């Protein structure tokens, strides 16, 4: 892994980010598809500004004095999160778990839904972090690739394990050792995001679709198959189907996966590559089967009993959105208390019941069943041991690898 970031983003990286923001994971639904249709996508000008501004050298772990923590004197913290990523009361006037935290600890939480996509948010906080200044945020929630970048640049504070007993004990095994933060020294997951296979039984004639091989080779599905415009999801799922590890693959293996997908394009097996707009096509049956994000599947199934999903025997790709304390944050200990609080089983259950994404807290099933037995038995929210064992993360990429891989993927999907 390269320790130094390049001064600018490549054209391929910028193109991939634009796809993500307009229709891909950057537009991924939270609970009511508000990430896509809600507050502002990053403009091309905003992306250009990230490309044009060089990133100065960052302090590494152990360099310089530690940030001063004012938690003991100032019973407060500022938490930036995504839209619709926190439980709210039925009258939508309060956030029950946050209010309970304040009542218990006396720590007031300034909660702001100001993360609309990862790239835009990075653009907001980069100038202060690069200058060694406080961002005004004590806790942030970002997707794994951005979390990896912040750690690599020295812009995240190392967490104190003594303040995180519940988080350390209750973190699900499948989220414990990402290659970008082994042992979770700098981050803890807020939710997991799983890529699965979804299919419409009416469109398949009742046939189950449960592998990438079937998506690419079953003649009955020709012209009615969808793959995702997110490179890590589509190539990662294809690598798994080929018997390769998306957490440890070579350039040649990546090229082999691209070649396999290209055959699906050439013989018109693949109808198109989509962002989260696959949901309407799958619902109508225009797509018989496709790669899909688990949160979308839960929402689709609520209205259409023909929508089913499958976890391939080869495995599936999981990413995560992660809690981190930015460099120079004033209230690190308070933020750690909040992280740990959301790893208490009753609290984790209350959050999972609202947002419906993969809960990274082990042992929460009984508590969730008290709220909603159906959700507690849904393995898209609480993966069982068999499903968790099939979970794989796409490995971290150097900037050079990301540029090369995105260029090849863009050519494949015609972007």
mmCIF file of C-alpha atoms in Angstrom:
data_model
loop_
_atom_site.group_PDB
_atom_site.id
_atom_site.type_symbol
_atom_site.label_atom_id
_atom_site.label_comp_id
_atom_site.label_asym_id
_atom_site.label_seq_id
_atom_site.Cartn_x
_atom_site.Cartn_y
_atom_site.Cartn_z
ATOM 1 C CA UNK A 1 0.000 0.000 0.000
ATOM 2 C CA UNK A 2 1.423 3.401 -0.940
ATOM 3 C CA UNK A 3 1.881 5.687 2.044
ATOM 4 C CA UNK A 4 1.790 8.881 0.021
ATOM 5 C CA UNK A 5 -1.257 10.169 -1.820
ATOM 6 C CA UNK A 6 -0.871 11.699 -5.289
ATOM 7 C CA UNK A 7 -1.537 15.398 -5.692
ATOM 8 C CA UNK A 8 -4.562 14.868 -7.888
ATOM 9 C CA UNK A 9 -7.235 12.364 -8.782
ATOM 10 C CA UNK A 10 -7.020 10.702 -12.187
ATOM 11 C CA UNK A 11 -9.682 11.095 -14.849
ATOM 12 C CA UNK A 12 -10.719 7.484 -14.235
ATOM 13 C CA UNK A 13 -11.109 8.086 -10.489
ATOM 14 C CA UNK A 14 -13.164 11.236 -11.102
ATOM 15 C CA UNK A 15 -15.403 9.400 -13.571
ATOM 16 C CA UNK A 16 -15.971 6.592 -11.074
ATOM 17 C CA UNK A 17 -16.865 9.124 -8.379
ATOM 18 C CA UNK A 18 -19.362 10.829 -10.683
ATOM 19 C CA UNK A 19 -21.035 7.468 -11.350
ATOM 20 C CA UNK A 20 -21.142 6.745 -7.635
ATOM 21 C CA UNK A 21 -22.670 10.100 -6.763
ATOM 22 C CA UNK A 22 -25.365 10.083 -9.431
ATOM 23 C CA UNK A 23 -26.528 6.477 -9.327
ATOM 24 C CA UNK A 24 -24.162 4.185 -7.499
ATOM 25 C CA UNK A 25 -23.178 3.667 -3.885
ATOM 26 C CA UNK A 26 -22.911 7.412 -3.419
ATOM 27 C CA UNK A 27 -26.635 7.454 -4.145
ATOM 28 C CA UNK A 28 -27.365 4.292 -2.172
ATOM 29 C CA UNK A 29 -30.605 4.333 -0.263
ATOM 30 C CA UNK A 30 -30.541 4.654 3.474
ATOM 31 C CA UNK A 31 -34.088 3.935 4.507
ATOM 32 C CA UNK A 32 -36.311 5.816 2.102
ATOM 33 C CA UNK A 33 -33.944 6.257 -0.865
ATOM 34 C CA UNK A 34 -33.139 9.742 0.364
ATOM 35 C CA UNK A 35 -29.431 9.604 -0.244
ATOM 36 C CA UNK A 36 -30.162 9.617 -3.966
ATOM 37 C CA UNK A 37 -33.066 12.059 -4.046
ATOM 38 C CA UNK A 38 -32.266 14.225 -1.058
ATOM 39 C CA UNK A 39 -29.710 16.883 -0.543
ATOM 40 C CA UNK A 40 -27.203 17.799 -3.173
ATOM 41 C CA UNK A 41 -24.954 15.665 -5.238
ATOM 42 C CA UNK A 42 -21.431 16.894 -5.698
ATOM 43 C CA UNK A 43 -21.057 18.996 -8.807
ATOM 44 C CA UNK A 44 -18.437 18.432 -11.441
ATOM 45 C CA UNK A 45 -16.860 21.670 -10.275
ATOM 46 C CA UNK A 46 -16.613 20.283 -6.760
ATOM 47 C CA UNK A 47 -14.907 17.185 -8.058
ATOM 48 C CA UNK A 48 -12.560 19.311 -10.094
ATOM 49 C CA UNK A 49 -11.566 21.257 -6.992
ATOM 50 C CA UNK A 50 -10.570 18.012 -5.277
ATOM 51 C CA UNK A 51 -8.497 17.090 -8.290
ATOM 52 C CA UNK A 52 -6.791 20.463 -8.544
ATOM 53 C CA UNK A 53 -5.806 20.849 -4.890
ATOM 54 C CA UNK A 54 -2.709 18.979 -3.834
ATOM 55 C CA UNK A 55 -2.742 17.239 -0.461
ATOM 56 C CA UNK A 56 0.166 18.341 1.731
ATOM 57 C CA UNK A 57 2.175 15.791 3.680
ATOM 58 C CA UNK A 58 0.297 14.644 6.768
ATOM 59 C CA UNK A 59 1.631 13.904 10.219
ATOM 60 C CA UNK A 60 1.977 10.212 10.901
ATOM 61 C CA UNK A 61 1.031 8.325 14.035
ATOM 62 C CA UNK A 62 3.432 9.262 16.796
ATOM 63 C CA UNK A 63 4.554 12.567 15.254
ATOM 64 C CA UNK A 64 3.970 15.784 17.199
ATOM 65 C CA UNK A 65 1.844 16.315 20.292
ATOM 66 C CA UNK A 66 -1.472 14.547 20.708
ATOM 67 C CA UNK A 67 -4.647 16.588 20.223
ATOM 68 C CA UNK A 68 -5.904 18.252 23.384
ATOM 69 C CA UNK A 69 -9.124 16.631 24.593
ATOM 70 C CA UNK A 70 -11.649 18.910 26.291
ATOM 71 C CA UNK A 71 -14.168 16.142 27.017
ATOM 72 C CA UNK A 72 -13.863 16.331 30.797
ATOM 73 C CA UNK A 73 -14.673 20.056 30.875
ATOM 74 C CA UNK A 74 -17.023 20.268 27.896
ATOM 75 C CA UNK A 75 -19.854 17.725 28.064
ATOM 76 C CA UNK A 76 -20.667 17.878 24.375
ATOM 77 C CA UNK A 77 -19.777 16.487 20.970
ATOM 78 C CA UNK A 78 -20.567 17.133 17.315
ATOM 79 C CA UNK A 79 -21.576 14.131 15.171
ATOM 80 C CA UNK A 80 -21.834 14.281 11.349
ATOM 81 C CA UNK A 81 -23.790 11.497 9.651
ATOM 82 C CA UNK A 82 -25.779 10.593 6.524
ATOM 83 C CA UNK A 83 -29.427 11.444 5.970
ATOM 84 C CA UNK A 84 -31.892 8.915 7.430
ATOM 85 C CA UNK A 85 -29.143 7.039 9.257
ATOM 86 C CA UNK A 86 -30.436 7.559 12.813
ATOM 87 C CA UNK A 87 -33.608 6.423 14.543
ATOM 88 C CA UNK A 88 -36.329 9.054 14.982
ATOM 89 C CA UNK A 89 -39.554 9.072 16.963
ATOM 90 C CA UNK A 90 -42.906 8.467 15.276
ATOM 91 C CA UNK A 91 -43.692 12.180 15.389
ATOM 92 C CA UNK A 92 -40.220 12.839 13.903
ATOM 93 C CA UNK A 93 -39.463 15.389 16.612
ATOM 94 C CA UNK A 94 -36.764 13.515 18.493
ATOM 95 C CA UNK A 95 -33.985 10.942 18.146
ATOM 96 C CA UNK A 96 -34.638 8.467 20.961
ATOM 97 C CA UNK A 97 -31.251 6.771 21.222
ATOM 98 C CA UNK A 98 -29.347 10.067 21.153
ATOM 99 C CA UNK A 99 -31.632 11.579 23.776
ATOM 100 C CA UNK A 100 -31.171 8.538 26.012
ATOM 101 C CA UNK A 101 -27.387 8.884 25.675
ATOM 102 C CA UNK A 102 -27.524 12.515 26.767
ATOM 103 C CA UNK A 103 -29.819 11.706 29.684
ATOM 104 C CA UNK A 104 -27.446 9.011 30.900
ATOM 105 C CA UNK A 105 -24.124 10.776 30.394
ATOM 106 C CA UNK A 106 -24.939 14.482 30.424
ATOM 107 C CA UNK A 107 -23.145 14.800 27.086
ATOM 108 C CA UNK A 108 -25.097 16.902 24.600
ATOM 109 C CA UNK A 109 -24.847 15.747 20.998
ATOM 110 C CA UNK A 110 -24.993 18.190 18.117
ATOM 111 C CA UNK A 111 -26.226 15.807 15.435
ATOM 112 C CA UNK A 112 -25.962 16.984 11.830
ATOM 113 C CA UNK A 113 -27.036 15.162 8.674
ATOM 114 C CA UNK A 114 -24.440 16.858 6.513
ATOM 115 C CA UNK A 115 -22.854 13.889 4.732
ATOM 116 C CA UNK A 116 -24.501 13.572 1.331
ATOM 117 C CA UNK A 117 -21.714 11.647 -0.349
ATOM 118 C CA UNK A 118 -18.164 10.729 0.607
ATOM 119 C CA UNK A 119 -16.348 12.867 -1.957
ATOM 120 C CA UNK A 120 -18.303 16.013 -1.170
ATOM 121 C CA UNK A 121 -17.773 15.528 2.554
ATOM 122 C CA UNK A 122 -14.052 14.984 2.072
ATOM 123 C CA UNK A 123 -13.998 18.287 0.201
ATOM 124 C CA UNK A 124 -15.610 19.987 3.221
ATOM 125 C CA UNK A 125 -13.157 18.739 5.830
ATOM 126 C CA UNK A 126 -9.927 18.449 3.815
ATOM 127 C CA UNK A 127 -8.800 22.105 4.119
ATOM 128 C CA UNK A 128 -8.985 22.086 7.930
ATOM 129 C CA UNK A 129 -7.381 18.659 8.250
ATOM 130 C CA UNK A 130 -4.582 19.580 5.854
ATOM 131 C CA UNK A 131 -3.925 22.736 7.876
ATOM 132 C CA UNK A 132 -3.867 20.812 11.169
ATOM 133 C CA UNK A 133 -7.089 22.443 12.358
ATOM 134 C CA UNK A 134 -10.228 21.195 14.098
ATOM 135 C CA UNK A 135 -13.013 20.435 11.595
ATOM 136 C CA UNK A 136 -15.671 21.268 14.181
ATOM 137 C CA UNK A 137 -16.694 17.599 14.182
ATOM 138 C CA UNK A 138 -15.861 15.059 16.865
ATOM 139 C CA UNK A 139 -17.367 12.038 15.153
ATOM 140 C CA UNK A 140 -17.950 11.295 11.468
ATOM 141 C CA UNK A 141 -19.389 8.351 9.501
ATOM 142 C CA UNK A 142 -17.675 7.568 6.186
ATOM 143 C CA UNK A 143 -17.473 4.626 3.786
ATOM 144 C CA UNK A 144 -14.509 2.288 4.045
ATOM 145 C CA UNK A 145 -12.443 3.642 1.144
ATOM 146 C CA UNK A 146 -12.578 7.176 2.576
ATOM 147 C CA UNK A 147 -11.901 5.872 6.078
ATOM 148 C CA UNK A 148 -8.794 4.180 4.671
ATOM 149 C CA UNK A 149 -7.667 7.435 3.068
ATOM 150 C CA UNK A 150 -8.111 9.451 6.273
ATOM 151 C CA UNK A 151 -6.088 6.905 8.225
ATOM 152 C CA UNK A 152 -3.384 6.812 5.552
ATOM 153 C CA UNK A 153 -3.079 10.601 5.608
ATOM 154 C CA UNK A 154 -2.822 10.730 9.398
ATOM 155 C CA UNK A 155 -6.126 12.586 9.687
ATOM 156 C CA UNK A 156 -7.915 10.231 12.093
ATOM 157 C CA UNK A 157 -7.259 9.837 15.799
ATOM 158 C CA UNK A 158 -6.364 6.465 17.229
ATOM 159 C CA UNK A 159 -9.157 5.261 19.503
ATOM 160 C CA UNK A 160 -8.638 4.367 23.168
ATOM 161 C CA UNK A 161 -9.665 0.731 23.602
ATOM 162 C CA UNK A 162 -10.262 1.320 27.319
ATOM 163 C CA UNK A 163 -13.194 3.576 26.386
ATOM 164 C CA UNK A 164 -14.731 0.967 24.048
ATOM 165 C CA UNK A 165 -15.493 -2.198 26.063
ATOM 166 C CA UNK A 166 -18.847 -2.879 24.384
ATOM 167 C CA UNK A 167 -17.542 -2.123 20.904
ATOM 168 C CA UNK A 168 -14.533 -4.384 21.386
ATOM 169 C CA UNK A 169 -16.607 -7.238 22.808
ATOM 170 C CA UNK A 170 -19.627 -7.026 20.509
ATOM 171 C CA UNK A 171 -18.183 -6.233 17.078
ATOM 172 C CA UNK A 172 -19.134 -8.978 14.632
ATOM 173 C CA UNK A 173 -16.231 -11.101 13.457
ATOM 174 C CA UNK A 174 -16.773 -10.270 9.776
ATOM 175 C CA UNK A 175 -16.003 -6.583 10.445
ATOM 176 C CA UNK A 176 -13.038 -6.957 12.800
ATOM 177 C CA UNK A 177 -10.052 -6.964 10.461
ATOM 178 C CA UNK A 178 -10.361 -4.747 7.382
ATOM 179 C CA UNK A 179 -7.001 -4.481 5.653
ATOM 180 C CA UNK A 180 -7.124 -0.682 5.936
ATOM 181 C CA UNK A 181 -7.591 -0.711 9.743
ATOM 182 C CA UNK A 182 -6.509 -4.057 11.205
ATOM 183 C CA UNK A 183 -7.950 -4.575 14.668
ATOM 184 C CA UNK A 184 -10.101 -1.442 14.315
ATOM 185 C CA UNK A 185 -7.566 0.912 15.874
ATOM 186 C CA UNK A 186 -9.105 4.002 14.224
ATOM 187 C CA UNK A 187 -12.684 3.076 13.332
ATOM 188 C CA UNK A 188 -15.798 1.098 14.210
ATOM 189 C CA UNK A 189 -18.528 0.245 11.686
ATOM 190 C CA UNK A 190 -21.898 1.952 11.905
ATOM 191 C CA UNK A 191 -23.474 -0.392 9.345
ATOM 192 C CA UNK A 192 -22.513 -2.948 6.742
ATOM 193 C CA UNK A 193 -23.522 -2.758 3.067
ATOM 194 C CA UNK A 194 -23.906 -6.149 1.377
ATOM 195 C CA UNK A 195 -23.971 -6.914 -2.355
ATOM 196 C CA UNK A 196 -26.209 -9.890 -3.184
ATOM 197 C CA UNK A 197 -28.125 -11.327 -6.141
ATOM 198 C CA UNK A 198 -31.752 -10.220 -6.466
ATOM 199 C CA UNK A 199 -34.305 -11.665 -8.862
ATOM 200 C CA UNK A 200 -37.961 -11.316 -9.780
ATOM 201 C CA UNK A 201 -39.626 -14.737 -9.655
ATOM 202 C CA UNK A 202 -42.369 -13.639 -12.039
ATOM 203 C CA UNK A 203 -39.719 -12.668 -14.599
ATOM 204 C CA UNK A 204 -37.680 -15.862 -14.092
ATOM 205 C CA UNK A 205 -40.700 -18.156 -14.250
ATOM 206 C CA UNK A 206 -40.133 -19.164 -10.658
ATOM 207 C CA UNK A 207 -36.489 -20.059 -11.221
ATOM 208 C CA UNK A 208 -33.993 -19.232 -8.479
ATOM 209 C CA UNK A 209 -30.931 -17.227 -9.512
ATOM 210 C CA UNK A 210 -28.037 -17.687 -7.106
ATOM 211 C CA UNK A 211 -24.684 -17.243 -8.851
ATOM 212 C CA UNK A 212 -22.765 -14.889 -11.085
ATOM 213 C CA UNK A 213 -22.219 -17.846 -13.426
ATOM 214 C CA UNK A 214 -25.977 -18.101 -13.847
ATOM 215 C CA UNK A 215 -26.262 -14.365 -14.461
ATOM 216 C CA UNK A 216 -23.619 -14.564 -17.184
ATOM 217 C CA UNK A 217 -24.418 -17.916 -18.790
ATOM 218 C CA UNK A 218 -28.091 -18.860 -18.341
ATOM 219 C CA UNK A 219 -29.730 -18.407 -21.783
ATOM 220 C CA UNK A 220 -33.150 -18.001 -20.157
ATOM 221 C CA UNK A 221 -31.915 -14.730 -18.630
ATOM 222 C CA UNK A 222 -30.323 -13.335 -21.794
ATOM 223 C CA UNK A 223 -30.850 -9.595 -22.139
ATOM 224 C CA UNK A 224 -32.463 -9.297 -18.718
ATOM 225 C CA UNK A 225 -29.412 -9.263 -16.425
ATOM 226 C CA UNK A 226 -27.992 -6.273 -14.581
ATOM 227 C CA UNK A 227 -24.585 -5.626 -13.010
ATOM 228 C CA UNK A 228 -23.574 -2.588 -10.969
ATOM 229 C CA UNK A 229 -21.622 0.488 -12.058
ATOM 230 C CA UNK A 230 -19.634 0.230 -8.815
ATOM 231 C CA UNK A 231 -16.384 -1.469 -9.796
ATOM 232 C CA UNK A 232 -15.671 -3.088 -6.428
ATOM 233 C CA UNK A 233 -19.091 -4.723 -6.273
ATOM 234 C CA UNK A 234 -19.269 -6.038 -9.837
ATOM 235 C CA UNK A 235 -15.652 -7.156 -10.158
ATOM 236 C CA UNK A 236 -15.547 -8.392 -6.565
ATOM 237 C CA UNK A 237 -18.595 -10.625 -7.055
ATOM 238 C CA UNK A 238 -17.141 -11.904 -10.336
ATOM 239 C CA UNK A 239 -13.782 -12.690 -8.722
ATOM 240 C CA UNK A 240 -15.551 -14.686 -6.025
ATOM 241 C CA UNK A 241 -17.491 -16.648 -8.638
ATOM 242 C CA UNK A 242 -14.184 -17.452 -10.328
ATOM 243 C CA UNK A 243 -12.809 -18.848 -7.078
ATOM 244 C CA UNK A 244 -10.549 -15.829 -6.493
ATOM 245 C CA UNK A 245 -10.230 -13.798 -3.295
ATOM 246 C CA UNK A 246 -11.276 -10.126 -3.755
ATOM 247 C CA UNK A 247 -9.176 -9.368 -0.710
ATOM 248 C CA UNK A 248 -6.000 -10.702 -2.342
ATOM 249 C CA UNK A 249 -5.918 -10.746 -6.141
ATOM 250 C CA UNK A 250 -3.417 -9.915 -8.874
ATOM 251 C CA UNK A 251 -3.611 -7.622 -11.885
ATOM 252 C CA UNK A 252 -3.938 -10.707 -14.085
ATOM 253 C CA UNK A 253 -6.882 -11.995 -12.054
ATOM 254 C CA UNK A 254 -8.566 -8.596 -12.256
ATOM 255 C CA UNK A 255 -8.127 -8.634 -16.038
ATOM 256 C CA UNK A 256 -9.575 -12.153 -16.164
ATOM 257 C CA UNK A 257 -12.698 -10.963 -14.326
ATOM 258 C CA UNK A 258 -13.062 -8.005 -16.693
ATOM 259 C CA UNK A 259 -12.724 -10.376 -19.646
ATOM 260 C CA UNK A 260 -15.420 -12.633 -18.284
ATOM 261 C CA UNK A 261 -17.807 -9.717 -17.886
ATOM 262 C CA UNK A 262 -16.906 -8.469 -21.372
ATOM 263 C CA UNK A 263 -18.116 -11.763 -22.818
ATOM 264 C CA UNK A 264 -21.447 -11.157 -21.084
ATOM 265 C CA UNK A 265 -21.632 -7.764 -22.770
ATOM 266 C CA UNK A 266 -20.587 -9.053 -26.190
ATOM 267 C CA UNK A 267 -23.187 -11.824 -26.294
ATOM 268 C CA UNK A 268 -25.828 -9.414 -24.936
ATOM 269 C CA UNK A 269 -26.434 -11.480 -21.820
ATOM 270 C CA UNK A 270 -26.042 -8.301 -19.745
ATOM 271 C CA UNK A 271 -28.813 -5.800 -20.392
ATOM 272 C CA UNK A 272 -26.991 -2.939 -18.708
ATOM 273 C CA UNK A 273 -24.797 -1.770 -15.845
ATOM 274 C CA UNK A 274 -26.801 0.234 -13.336
ATOM 275 C CA UNK A 275 -26.633 2.275 -10.191
ATOM 276 C CA UNK A 276 -29.491 2.030 -7.734
ATOM 277 C CA UNK A 277 -31.904 2.661 -10.616
ATOM 278 C CA UNK A 278 -31.990 -1.116 -11.048
ATOM 279 C CA UNK A 279 -34.732 -1.154 -8.411
ATOM 280 C CA UNK A 280 -37.505 -0.004 -10.758
ATOM 281 C CA UNK A 281 -36.421 -2.360 -13.562
ATOM 282 C CA UNK A 282 -36.274 -5.314 -11.187
ATOM 283 C CA UNK A 283 -39.629 -4.419 -9.672
ATOM 284 C CA UNK A 284 -41.256 -4.297 -13.124
ATOM 285 C CA UNK A 285 -39.494 -7.411 -14.374
ATOM 286 C CA UNK A 286 -37.507 -5.667 -17.106
ATOM 287 C CA UNK A 287 -34.514 -7.068 -15.255
ATOM 288 C CA UNK A 288 -35.068 -10.690 -14.311
ATOM 289 C CA UNK A 289 -31.989 -10.792 -12.073
ATOM 290 C CA UNK A 290 -29.135 -8.520 -11.066
ATOM 291 C CA UNK A 291 -26.524 -7.654 -8.495
ATOM 292 C CA UNK A 292 -28.216 -5.596 -5.787
ATOM 293 C CA UNK A 293 -27.605 -3.921 -2.444
ATOM 294 C CA UNK A 294 -29.270 -5.599 0.516
ATOM 295 C CA UNK A 295 -30.925 -2.441 1.823
ATOM 296 C CA UNK A 296 -32.723 -2.005 -1.500
ATOM 297 C CA UNK A 297 -33.887 -5.612 -1.455
ATOM 298 C CA UNK A 298 -35.519 -5.209 1.963
ATOM 299 C CA UNK A 299 -37.409 -2.157 0.726
ATOM 300 C CA UNK A 300 -38.473 -3.818 -2.546
ATOM 301 C CA UNK A 301 -39.719 -6.933 -0.786
ATOM 302 C CA UNK A 302 -41.977 -4.834 1.413
ATOM 303 C CA UNK A 303 -44.053 -3.946 -1.676
ATOM 304 C CA UNK A 304 -43.413 -6.797 -4.098
ATOM 305 C CA UNK A 305 -43.498 -10.448 -2.951
ATOM 306 C CA UNK A 306 -41.963 -11.541 -6.265
ATOM 307 C CA UNK A 307 -38.608 -10.022 -5.302
ATOM 308 C CA UNK A 308 -36.224 -12.590 -3.844
ATOM 309 C CA UNK A 309 -32.523 -12.635 -3.118
ATOM 310 C CA UNK A 310 -29.728 -15.187 -2.979
ATOM 311 C CA UNK A 311 -26.311 -15.367 -1.370
ATOM 312 C CA UNK A 312 -24.017 -17.152 -3.851
ATOM 313 C CA UNK A 313 -22.226 -20.203 -2.506
ATOM 314 C CA UNK A 314 -19.013 -18.516 -3.670
ATOM 315 C CA UNK A 315 -19.649 -15.609 -1.294
ATOM 316 C CA UNK A 316 -20.594 -11.954 -1.482
ATOM 317 C CA UNK A 317 -19.031 -8.496 -1.123
ATOM 318 C CA UNK A 318 -19.513 -6.404 2.005
ATOM 319 C CA UNK A 319 -18.354 -2.851 2.655
ATOM 320 C CA UNK A 320 -19.051 -0.641 5.660
ATOM 321 C CA UNK A 321 -19.791 2.895 6.809
ATOM 322 C CA UNK A 322 -17.541 3.712 9.730
ATOM 323 C CA UNK A 323 -17.377 5.934 12.808
ATOM 324 C CA UNK A 324 -14.118 7.887 13.185
ATOM 325 C CA UNK A 325 -12.731 10.742 15.269
ATOM 326 C CA UNK A 326 -11.027 13.322 13.006
ATOM 327 C CA UNK A 327 -7.629 14.733 13.868
ATOM 328 C CA UNK A 328 -7.766 17.740 16.229
ATOM 329 C CA UNK A 329 -11.329 16.962 17.371
ATOM 330 C CA UNK A 330 -11.934 18.600 20.772
ATOM 331 C CA UNK A 331 -14.041 15.861 22.354
ATOM 332 C CA UNK A 332 -12.441 12.510 21.559
ATOM 333 C CA UNK A 333 -13.367 10.755 24.813
ATOM 334 C CA UNK A 334 -16.978 11.896 24.490
ATOM 335 C CA UNK A 335 -17.059 10.559 20.928
ATOM 336 C CA UNK A 336 -15.658 7.238 22.107
ATOM 337 C CA UNK A 337 -18.431 7.015 24.697
ATOM 338 C CA UNK A 338 -21.003 7.481 21.950
ATOM 339 C CA UNK A 339 -19.376 4.838 19.745
ATOM 340 C CA UNK A 340 -19.391 2.403 22.637
ATOM 341 C CA UNK A 341 -22.999 3.253 23.477
ATOM 342 C CA UNK A 342 -24.165 2.146 20.019
ATOM 343 C CA UNK A 343 -22.539 -1.230 20.617
ATOM 344 C CA UNK A 344 -24.753 -1.915 23.622
ATOM 345 C CA UNK A 345 -27.210 -4.584 22.500
ATOM 346 C CA UNK A 346 -30.533 -2.792 23.216
ATOM 347 C CA UNK A 347 -29.281 0.404 21.570
ATOM 348 C CA UNK A 348 -27.890 -1.414 18.538
ATOM 349 C CA UNK A 349 -31.234 -3.198 18.122
ATOM 350 C CA UNK A 350 -33.176 0.041 18.220
ATOM 351 C CA UNK A 351 -30.944 1.542 15.535
ATOM 352 C CA UNK A 352 -31.071 -1.569 13.325
ATOM 353 C CA UNK A 353 -34.864 -1.692 13.546
ATOM 354 C CA UNK A 354 -35.005 1.786 12.071
ATOM 355 C CA UNK A 355 -32.340 1.846 9.360
ATOM 356 C CA UNK A 356 -32.556 -1.802 8.167
ATOM 357 C CA UNK A 357 -28.915 -2.141 7.117
ATOM 358 C CA UNK A 358 -26.486 -4.841 8.223
ATOM 359 C CA UNK A 359 -25.986 -4.514 11.963
ATOM 360 C CA UNK A 360 -22.292 -4.943 12.880
ATOM 361 C CA UNK A 361 -23.115 -5.766 16.519
ATOM 362 C CA UNK A 362 -22.911 -9.420 17.476
ATOM 363 C CA UNK A 363 -25.532 -10.910 19.799
ATOM 364 C CA UNK A 364 -28.236 -8.341 19.063
ATOM 365 C CA UNK A 365 -30.849 -10.763 17.716
ATOM 366 C CA UNK A 366 -32.840 -11.269 20.932
ATOM 367 C CA UNK A 367 -33.058 -7.527 21.523
ATOM 368 C CA UNK A 368 -34.166 -6.884 17.932
ATOM 369 C CA UNK A 369 -36.794 -9.626 18.217
ATOM 370 C CA UNK A 370 -38.387 -7.697 21.076
ATOM 371 C CA UNK A 371 -38.909 -4.816 18.639
ATOM 372 C CA UNK A 372 -39.704 -6.726 15.430
ATOM 373 C CA UNK A 373 -39.366 -10.533 15.160
ATOM 374 C CA UNK A 374 -39.434 -10.389 11.359
ATOM 375 C CA UNK A 375 -36.443 -8.053 11.212
ATOM 376 C CA UNK A 376 -34.579 -10.193 13.744
ATOM 377 C CA UNK A 377 -34.879 -13.203 11.430
ATOM 378 C CA UNK A 378 -33.799 -11.278 8.303
ATOM 379 C CA UNK A 379 -30.242 -12.315 7.457
ATOM 380 C CA UNK A 380 -29.791 -9.182 5.336
ATOM 381 C CA UNK A 381 -29.856 -7.251 8.625
ATOM 382 C CA UNK A 382 -28.407 -9.880 10.970
ATOM 383 C CA UNK A 383 -26.295 -12.319 8.958
ATOM 384 C CA UNK A 384 -26.199 -15.765 10.514
ATOM 385 C CA UNK A 385 -22.879 -17.559 10.911
ATOM 386 C CA UNK A 386 -23.164 -19.271 7.548
ATOM 387 C CA UNK A 387 -23.857 -15.999 5.753
ATOM 388 C CA UNK A 388 -21.198 -14.067 7.655
ATOM 389 C CA UNK A 389 -18.651 -16.700 6.706
ATOM 390 C CA UNK A 390 -19.332 -15.936 3.039
ATOM 391 C CA UNK A 391 -18.667 -12.223 3.459
ATOM 392 C CA UNK A 392 -15.642 -10.757 1.695
ATOM 393 C CA UNK A 393 -14.200 -7.258 1.449
ATOM 394 C CA UNK A 394 -12.603 -5.865 -1.690
ATOM 395 C CA UNK A 395 -8.982 -5.129 -0.853
ATOM 396 C CA UNK A 396 -7.598 -1.632 -0.542
ATOM 397 C CA UNK A 397 -6.061 -0.232 -3.709
ATOM 398 C CA UNK A 398 -3.119 2.023 -4.285
ATOM 399 C CA UNK A 399 -3.955 5.154 -6.244
ATOM 400 C CA UNK A 400 -2.135 3.682 -9.231
ATOM 401 C CA UNK A 401 -4.159 0.478 -9.055
ATOM 402 C CA UNK A 402 -7.414 2.369 -8.694
ATOM 403 C CA UNK A 403 -6.649 4.460 -11.774
ATOM 404 C CA UNK A 404 -5.773 1.431 -13.890
ATOM 405 C CA UNK A 405 -8.696 -0.666 -12.677
ATOM 406 C CA UNK A 406 -11.267 2.087 -13.075
ATOM 407 C CA UNK A 407 -10.070 2.788 -16.624
ATOM 408 C CA UNK A 408 -10.581 -0.850 -17.589
ATOM 409 C CA UNK A 409 -13.952 -0.985 -15.834
ATOM 410 C CA UNK A 410 -15.120 2.229 -17.491
ATOM 411 C CA UNK A 411 -14.299 0.755 -20.902
ATOM 412 C CA UNK A 412 -16.266 -2.377 -19.999
ATOM 413 C CA UNK A 413 -19.437 -0.549 -18.996
ATOM 414 C CA UNK A 414 -19.184 2.092 -21.724
ATOM 415 C CA UNK A 415 -18.780 4.987 -19.286
#
